[in-house]
XYZ file of C-alpha atoms in Angstrom:
379
model
C -23.310 -96.192 -28.044
C -22.729 -98.099 -24.923
C -19.834 -96.693 -22.971
C -17.123 -98.758 -21.165
C -18.697 -98.342 -17.358
C -22.298 -99.439 -18.709
C -20.926 -102.469 -20.525
C -19.030 -103.344 -17.535
C -22.261 -102.840 -15.488
C -24.157 -105.120 -17.731
C -22.141 -108.052 -17.924
C -21.918 -107.887 -13.984
C -25.774 -107.800 -13.743
C -25.895 -110.841 -16.703
C -23.111 -113.161 -14.368
C -25.212 -112.241 -11.080
C -28.605 -113.105 -12.715
C -26.731 -116.298 -14.027
C -25.497 -116.981 -10.377
C -28.587 -116.896 -8.700
C -30.290 -118.781 -11.096
C -27.596 -121.692 -10.931
C -27.986 -121.173 -6.923
C -31.471 -122.029 -7.204
C -31.177 -125.163 -9.265
C -28.105 -126.672 -7.520
C -27.899 -125.423 -3.777
C -31.670 -125.136 -3.528
C -32.249 -128.580 -5.266
C -32.942 -130.207 -1.781
C -35.739 -127.747 -1.289
C -37.399 -127.751 -4.739
C -37.217 -131.384 -4.331
C -38.799 -131.396 -1.094
C -42.203 -129.505 -2.400
C -42.343 -131.547 -5.269
C -42.180 -135.271 -3.543
C -44.616 -133.445 -0.697
C -46.959 -132.208 -3.340
C -46.941 -135.925 -5.042
C -47.061 -137.549 -1.550
C -49.932 -135.689 -0.346
C -51.896 -136.379 -3.299
C -51.076 -140.312 -3.009
C -51.697 -142.929 -0.467
C -50.883 -142.276 3.089
C -48.265 -144.087 4.962
C -49.711 -145.044 8.579
C -47.549 -142.311 10.440
C -49.849 -139.395 8.929
C -52.473 -140.667 10.818
C -50.844 -139.399 14.136
C -50.502 -140.856 17.672
C -54.024 -141.994 19.120
C -54.960 -140.277 22.398
C -54.619 -143.370 24.816
C -50.755 -143.255 24.566
C -50.665 -139.369 25.736
C -49.767 -138.563 29.409
C -52.134 -136.734 31.856
C -51.195 -133.307 31.977
C -50.719 -133.739 35.826
C -46.573 -133.516 36.181
C -46.987 -135.739 39.357
C -48.962 -138.473 38.006
C -47.071 -141.389 36.529
C -48.608 -143.027 33.728
C -50.652 -146.131 34.823
C -48.908 -148.444 31.766
C -45.572 -148.646 30.805
C -43.655 -151.172 28.441
C -40.603 -153.272 29.306
C -38.003 -150.744 27.943
C -34.926 -148.855 28.364
C -32.890 -146.257 27.095
C -29.449 -147.566 25.367
C -26.243 -145.238 25.478
C -22.803 -146.847 24.204
C -20.350 -144.041 25.473
C -16.725 -144.016 26.511
C -15.686 -141.868 29.984
C -14.637 -139.006 27.623
C -18.006 -138.496 26.258
C -19.353 -137.300 29.355
C -20.361 -133.827 28.740
C -21.837 -134.662 25.323
C -24.048 -137.701 27.120
C -25.028 -135.385 29.940
C -26.471 -132.926 26.805
C -28.386 -135.716 25.168
C -29.671 -137.180 28.542
C -30.784 -133.555 29.719
C -32.886 -133.327 26.776
C -34.625 -136.518 27.139
C -35.280 -136.151 30.443
C -36.555 -132.426 29.797
C -38.649 -133.562 26.532
C -39.773 -136.940 27.523
C -38.494 -138.841 30.508
C -39.320 -136.505 33.681
C -42.701 -137.551 32.827
C -42.419 -141.442 31.884
C -39.259 -142.509 34.067
C -38.028 -145.000 31.796
C -34.636 -146.595 33.124
C -31.300 -145.955 31.359
C -28.503 -148.807 30.558
C -24.768 -147.344 29.728
C -22.451 -149.758 28.108
C -18.498 -149.263 27.874
C -15.683 -151.313 26.828
C -13.652 -149.631 29.680
C -14.723 -149.488 33.349
C -17.034 -146.413 34.158
C -15.542 -143.803 36.341
C -17.268 -143.231 39.670
C -17.380 -139.354 38.574
C -19.038 -140.428 35.171
C -21.763 -142.894 37.373
C -22.497 -139.745 39.650
C -22.557 -137.075 37.556
C -25.056 -139.020 35.191
C -27.040 -140.185 37.900
C -28.001 -136.927 39.116
C -29.564 -135.847 35.861
C -32.907 -138.236 36.577
C -34.932 -140.110 38.981
C -35.004 -143.101 37.152
C -33.082 -146.143 37.601
C -29.620 -145.865 35.763
C -27.465 -149.025 35.289
C -23.787 -149.223 34.210
C -22.279 -151.865 32.380
C -18.948 -153.465 31.131
C -18.824 -154.862 27.530
C -17.100 -158.501 27.717
C -14.191 -158.194 25.347
C -14.966 -160.930 23.069
C -18.166 -158.854 22.258
C -16.020 -155.823 21.644
C -12.213 -156.766 19.853
C -11.720 -157.903 16.630
C -12.320 -161.356 16.670
C -9.146 -163.663 16.238
C -10.212 -165.465 13.019
C -9.809 -161.831 10.807
C -6.952 -162.071 8.364
C -5.134 -159.133 10.255
C -3.037 -158.348 6.910
C -5.992 -158.241 4.841
C -7.880 -156.095 7.361
C -4.784 -153.484 7.336
C -4.416 -153.524 3.911
C -8.218 -152.752 3.675
C -8.223 -149.819 6.166
C -4.830 -148.497 4.477
C -6.558 -148.086 0.904
C -9.775 -146.732 2.494
C -7.409 -143.877 4.353
C -5.663 -143.228 0.655
C -9.386 -142.607 -0.617
C -10.270 -140.511 2.328
C -13.121 -143.010 3.763
C -14.644 -141.868 6.575
C -13.414 -143.711 9.717
C -11.845 -146.065 6.943
C -8.565 -146.487 8.977
C -10.217 -146.652 12.703
C -10.502 -150.376 14.318
C -12.487 -148.905 17.382
C -15.067 -147.733 15.028
C -15.598 -151.162 13.216
C -15.290 -152.681 16.744
C -18.538 -150.330 17.517
C -20.374 -151.055 14.490
C -19.844 -154.790 14.814
C -20.996 -154.693 18.605
C -24.285 -152.311 17.649
C -25.167 -154.946 14.962
C -24.929 -158.024 16.735
C -23.827 -157.769 20.438
C -25.482 -154.707 22.337
C -28.857 -156.617 22.918
C -26.812 -159.684 24.410
C -25.683 -157.386 27.089
C -26.341 -158.711 30.853
C -27.921 -155.775 31.831
C -30.391 -155.500 28.556
C -31.759 -159.510 29.123
C -34.572 -158.299 30.927
C -36.141 -155.360 28.832
C -37.718 -156.155 25.243
C -37.821 -152.468 24.046
C -34.928 -149.924 23.606
C -34.518 -146.260 22.543
C -30.410 -145.883 21.376
C -29.086 -142.399 22.342
C -25.737 -141.117 21.559
C -23.916 -137.966 22.732
C -24.402 -134.548 21.451
C -27.736 -135.231 19.760
C -30.652 -132.704 19.872
C -34.455 -133.646 20.462
C -36.187 -130.650 19.380
C -39.657 -131.340 20.491
C -41.918 -132.222 23.806
C -42.776 -136.074 23.440
C -45.908 -136.270 25.703
C -46.935 -139.623 24.898
C -45.079 -142.990 25.088
C -43.257 -144.240 21.851
C -42.805 -147.384 23.457
C -46.175 -148.510 24.184
C -47.277 -147.239 20.402
C -44.651 -149.787 19.643
C -45.762 -152.536 21.956
C -49.555 -152.179 21.035
C -49.183 -151.700 17.493
C -46.614 -154.316 17.137
C -44.037 -152.133 15.828
C -40.506 -153.528 15.889
C -38.219 -150.879 14.366
C -38.734 -146.865 14.640
C -36.489 -144.439 12.799
C -36.227 -140.455 12.302
C -34.093 -140.138 9.367
C -33.057 -142.257 6.663
C -30.421 -141.954 3.810
C -27.901 -143.268 1.405
C -25.005 -145.245 2.724
C -21.455 -144.705 1.304
C -21.135 -147.114 -1.239
C -17.430 -147.482 -0.524
C -18.021 -148.883 2.950
C -20.064 -151.765 2.021
C -19.167 -153.075 -1.438
C -19.853 -156.510 -1.200
C -22.621 -156.161 1.856
C -25.453 -156.666 -0.705
C -24.073 -160.003 -2.377
C -23.343 -161.387 1.263
C -27.085 -160.713 2.102
C -28.231 -162.131 -1.381
C -26.157 -165.352 -0.456
C -28.014 -165.780 2.850
C -31.594 -165.077 1.430
C -30.916 -167.856 -1.414
C -29.828 -170.145 1.475
C -32.503 -169.361 3.655
C -35.433 -167.796 2.042
C -38.017 -169.127 4.402
C -37.084 -166.093 6.805
C -38.595 -163.535 4.521
C -42.225 -162.728 5.105
C -43.931 -162.027 1.755
C -45.075 -158.393 2.614
C -41.450 -157.359 3.993
C -39.979 -153.981 2.955
C -37.495 -155.222 0.420
C -38.630 -152.742 -1.873
C -37.198 -149.965 0.548
C -33.699 -151.157 -0.070
C -33.861 -152.399 -3.584
C -35.512 -150.964 -6.568
C -35.317 -153.997 -8.842
C -36.887 -156.836 -6.691
C -33.398 -157.853 -4.715
C -31.233 -157.732 -7.551
C -29.146 -154.599 -6.486
C -29.075 -152.552 -3.204
C -30.289 -148.913 -3.514
C -28.047 -148.010 -0.423
C -31.141 -146.887 1.818
C -30.836 -147.378 5.354
C -32.232 -146.064 8.520
C -29.783 -143.706 10.323
C -29.341 -146.298 13.551
C -27.985 -143.374 15.769
C -31.611 -142.825 16.717
C -33.499 -146.216 16.902
C -36.744 -147.260 18.918
C -37.262 -150.776 18.650
C -37.875 -154.231 19.869
C -34.550 -156.629 20.550
C -36.767 -159.681 19.503
C -36.017 -158.692 16.289
C -32.415 -158.725 16.645
C -32.698 -161.811 18.901
C -34.865 -163.754 16.403
C -33.501 -166.897 14.551
C -33.631 -165.036 11.583
C -31.440 -162.031 12.388
C -29.394 -163.910 14.354
C -28.067 -166.326 11.584
C -28.088 -163.513 9.389
C -25.991 -161.886 11.640
C -23.543 -164.665 12.159
C -23.522 -165.163 8.474
C -22.358 -161.504 7.771
C -19.764 -161.439 10.525
C -17.918 -164.760 9.488
C -17.371 -163.172 5.897
C -15.291 -160.397 7.737
C -16.753 -157.284 5.976
C -17.152 -155.602 9.436
C -12.996 -155.333 9.320
C -12.441 -156.052 5.582
C -14.609 -153.346 4.319
C -16.339 -151.276 6.828
C -19.824 -152.403 7.241
C -22.011 -149.947 9.869
C -24.678 -151.293 12.018
C -26.778 -148.860 10.086
C -27.233 -150.607 6.960
C -27.059 -153.898 8.754
C -29.909 -153.131 11.218
C -31.798 -151.701 8.102
C -31.681 -154.930 6.082
C -32.236 -156.863 9.118
C -35.530 -154.808 9.444
C -36.370 -154.728 5.873
C -36.011 -157.985 5.191
C -37.268 -160.145 8.389
C -40.029 -157.582 9.481
C -43.683 -156.839 7.643
C -43.317 -153.648 6.519
C -46.248 -152.399 8.632
C -43.870 -152.950 11.675
C -41.299 -150.295 10.712
C -42.636 -147.057 11.861
C -41.273 -143.189 11.166
C -41.248 -141.112 14.107
C -42.687 -138.099 12.312
C -43.139 -136.133 15.606
C -39.910 -136.646 17.409
C -37.876 -133.715 16.194
C -33.825 -135.062 16.106
C -30.679 -134.087 14.855
C -27.391 -135.846 14.941
C -24.881 -133.796 12.940
C -25.173 -133.049 10.074
C -28.969 -134.123 9.434
C -32.040 -133.368 11.196
C -35.762 -134.118 11.044
C -37.996 -131.113 11.824
C -41.637 -131.694 12.379
C -43.785 -130.071 9.948
C -47.021 -127.995 10.438
C -49.388 -128.776 13.459
C -46.579 -131.416 14.745
C -44.258 -128.464 14.933
C -46.531 -126.104 16.639
C -48.135 -128.958 19.285
C -44.914 -130.535 19.893
C -43.503 -126.997 21.121
C -40.376 -127.485 18.947
C -37.354 -125.291 18.449
C -35.923 -126.141 15.203
C -36.359 -124.321 12.340
C -39.074 -126.091 10.000
C -37.639 -124.936 6.736
C -34.155 -126.970 8.196
C -35.675 -130.522 7.308
C -33.966 -133.266 5.709
C -37.141 -135.718 4.920
C -37.406 -134.737 0.983
C -33.788 -133.676 0.429
C -32.117 -135.427 -2.551
C -29.943 -137.762 -0.510
C -33.079 -138.728 1.911
C -34.665 -141.878 1.692
C -37.967 -141.127 2.988
C -39.750 -141.093 -0.183
C -38.700 -144.357 -0.752
C -40.129 -145.427 2.641
C -43.637 -143.688 1.589
C -44.036 -145.685 -1.399
C -43.953 -148.952 0.742
C -47.947 -148.235 1.619
């Protein structure tokens, strides 16, 4: 006969076993999904990024010798004076991992004048040119044609529902600016390509080749490292508005675009996939094009940046997916990157050859909330 003590021990053993199994199927769901996605992916067609980077884009090993060829490109950093320590952290990594070898310039933008201390400490981090720009008020502030009563009610409703940044007007100003105004700034008019860098991000790997030249020579217009689903509560009418624009302007959509990345049913609905725009290497001519200019203006007049909380990430993603050829969108698989709480850590030989310091097991690529598998299916 089983004693009470043995009975209790048996029950505890069963409970612990169940907990372990549940943890594997729930908390470990992302990792299990990663393996299954990767297995299916490796057996199927290979997206272009799997071919790696041609040797011609790599810099000579001599640390003094600058590359013979450079693209017309710059880093872009939208920051406040109070972001100084965090943007210096990001910039130091960019310099150490890439730019000390390539010497691309920097453009810093702010809706307030930069302090002399900010400019001094930033300029000390690089030998490359650095410029500081003040954003015009009409490119930053909420436009006067927005119905403030309606916008206030929307913010209050989002705050009640705990929507991230739901009550913030400055955040909305930033999203609108990044969506339709950053590339119009005077300091950026002389450049074609940009690399967007934000405060307190991490770059895990040495980058010994020139991503800008790769974009230029292979006619890429948009590059990313992380892609995921957008919060539905922030964009309830964004796709319906985009569909209205598409219906009125079908001539702007190339036949071989990336519509299937953002829609699973030929454009009827939006699956909420977007490229995480805190990292972008892209061609500003995409945003300066007639198609995107009209698209942004159409979205802007609808007021969704303020009546809802449309982010620049889904807006840019729709612009790239709709108006570019799918072959012009590039996954920078070899650039290790983290913006809290997600990160892309290169795998296998990419990790070793890039001298990366991230944990390959901590990688968002094929987690359940990632959209990378949908990007893979474009090819």
